[in-house]
Tab-separated table of C-alpha atoms in Angstrom:
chain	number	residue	atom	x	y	z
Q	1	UNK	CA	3.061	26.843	6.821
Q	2	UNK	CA	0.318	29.816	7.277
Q	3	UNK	CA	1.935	31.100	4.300
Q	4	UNK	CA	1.577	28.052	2.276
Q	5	UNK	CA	-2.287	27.803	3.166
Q	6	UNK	CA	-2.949	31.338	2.573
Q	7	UNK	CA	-1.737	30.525	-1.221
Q	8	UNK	CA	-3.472	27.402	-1.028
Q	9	UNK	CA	-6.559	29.262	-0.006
Q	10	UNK	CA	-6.319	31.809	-2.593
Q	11	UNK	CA	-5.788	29.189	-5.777
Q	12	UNK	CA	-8.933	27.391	-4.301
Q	13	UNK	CA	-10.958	29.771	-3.311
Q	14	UNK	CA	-10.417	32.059	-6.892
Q	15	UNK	CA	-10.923	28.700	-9.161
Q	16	UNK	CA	-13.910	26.692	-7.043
Q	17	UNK	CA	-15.498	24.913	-9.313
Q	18	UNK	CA	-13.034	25.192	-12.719
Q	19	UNK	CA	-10.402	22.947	-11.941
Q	20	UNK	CA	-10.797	19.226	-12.026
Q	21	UNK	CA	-7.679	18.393	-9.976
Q	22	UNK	CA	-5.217	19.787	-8.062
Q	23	UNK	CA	-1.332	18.209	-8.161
Q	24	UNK	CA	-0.031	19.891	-4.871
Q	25	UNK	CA	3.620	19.340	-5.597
Q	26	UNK	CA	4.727	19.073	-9.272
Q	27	UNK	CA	8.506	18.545	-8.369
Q	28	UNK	CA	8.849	17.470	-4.917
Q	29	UNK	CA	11.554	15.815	-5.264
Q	30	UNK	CA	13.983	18.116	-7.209
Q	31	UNK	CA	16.347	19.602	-4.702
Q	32	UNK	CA	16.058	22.781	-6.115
Q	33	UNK	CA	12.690	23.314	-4.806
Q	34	UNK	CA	12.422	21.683	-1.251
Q	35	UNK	CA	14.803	19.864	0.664
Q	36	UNK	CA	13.191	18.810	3.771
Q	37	UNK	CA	12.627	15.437	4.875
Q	38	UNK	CA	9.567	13.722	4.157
Q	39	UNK	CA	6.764	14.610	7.170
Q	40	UNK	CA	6.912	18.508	5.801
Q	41	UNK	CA	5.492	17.402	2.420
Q	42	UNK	CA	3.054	15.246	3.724
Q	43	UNK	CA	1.412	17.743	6.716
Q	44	UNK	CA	1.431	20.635	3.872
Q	45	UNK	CA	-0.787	18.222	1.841
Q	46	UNK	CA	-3.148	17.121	4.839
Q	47	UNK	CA	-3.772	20.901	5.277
Q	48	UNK	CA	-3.639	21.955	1.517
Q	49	UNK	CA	-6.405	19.118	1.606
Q	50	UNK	CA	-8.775	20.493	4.026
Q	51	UNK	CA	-8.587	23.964	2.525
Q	52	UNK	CA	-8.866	22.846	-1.133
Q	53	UNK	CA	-12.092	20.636	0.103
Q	54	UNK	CA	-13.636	23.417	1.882
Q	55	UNK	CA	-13.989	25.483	-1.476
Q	56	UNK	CA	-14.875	22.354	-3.391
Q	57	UNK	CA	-15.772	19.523	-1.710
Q	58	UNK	CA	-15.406	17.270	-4.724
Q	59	UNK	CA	-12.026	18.215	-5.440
Q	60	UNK	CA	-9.603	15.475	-6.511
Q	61	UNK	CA	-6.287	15.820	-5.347
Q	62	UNK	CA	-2.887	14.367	-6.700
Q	63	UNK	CA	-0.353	13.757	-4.029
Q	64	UNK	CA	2.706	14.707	-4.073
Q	65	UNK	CA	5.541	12.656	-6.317
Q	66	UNK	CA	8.705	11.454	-4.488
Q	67	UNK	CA	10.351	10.489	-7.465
């Protein structure tokens, strides 16, 4: 997780300002890119949240798809 929100972090901190929206998870639901159950998705996006806000606090965020 630190490692996810030390990306999450970077990307917010580097374009504060220039993007519009943020879609945390762009294929969730494709086993080749994550296969755990459904509370790991969800606590990376509460946290992705509070980081993304902190650089812009009018961010909009998409949640993740689940197919």
């Amino acid at each position: 997780m630190d490692d996810w929100v030390r990306y999450v972090r970077a990307v917010a901190t580097r374009y504060a300002g220039r993007i519009t929206a943020d879609e945390l998870w762009v294929l969730a639901p494709s086993p080749h890119f994550f296969t755990g159950d459904a509370a790991t998705p969800t606590r990376m996006t509460q946290r992705a949240t509070a980081v993304i806000r902190r650089a812009g606090p009018r961010a909009t965020l998409v949640c993740p798809s689940r197919g």
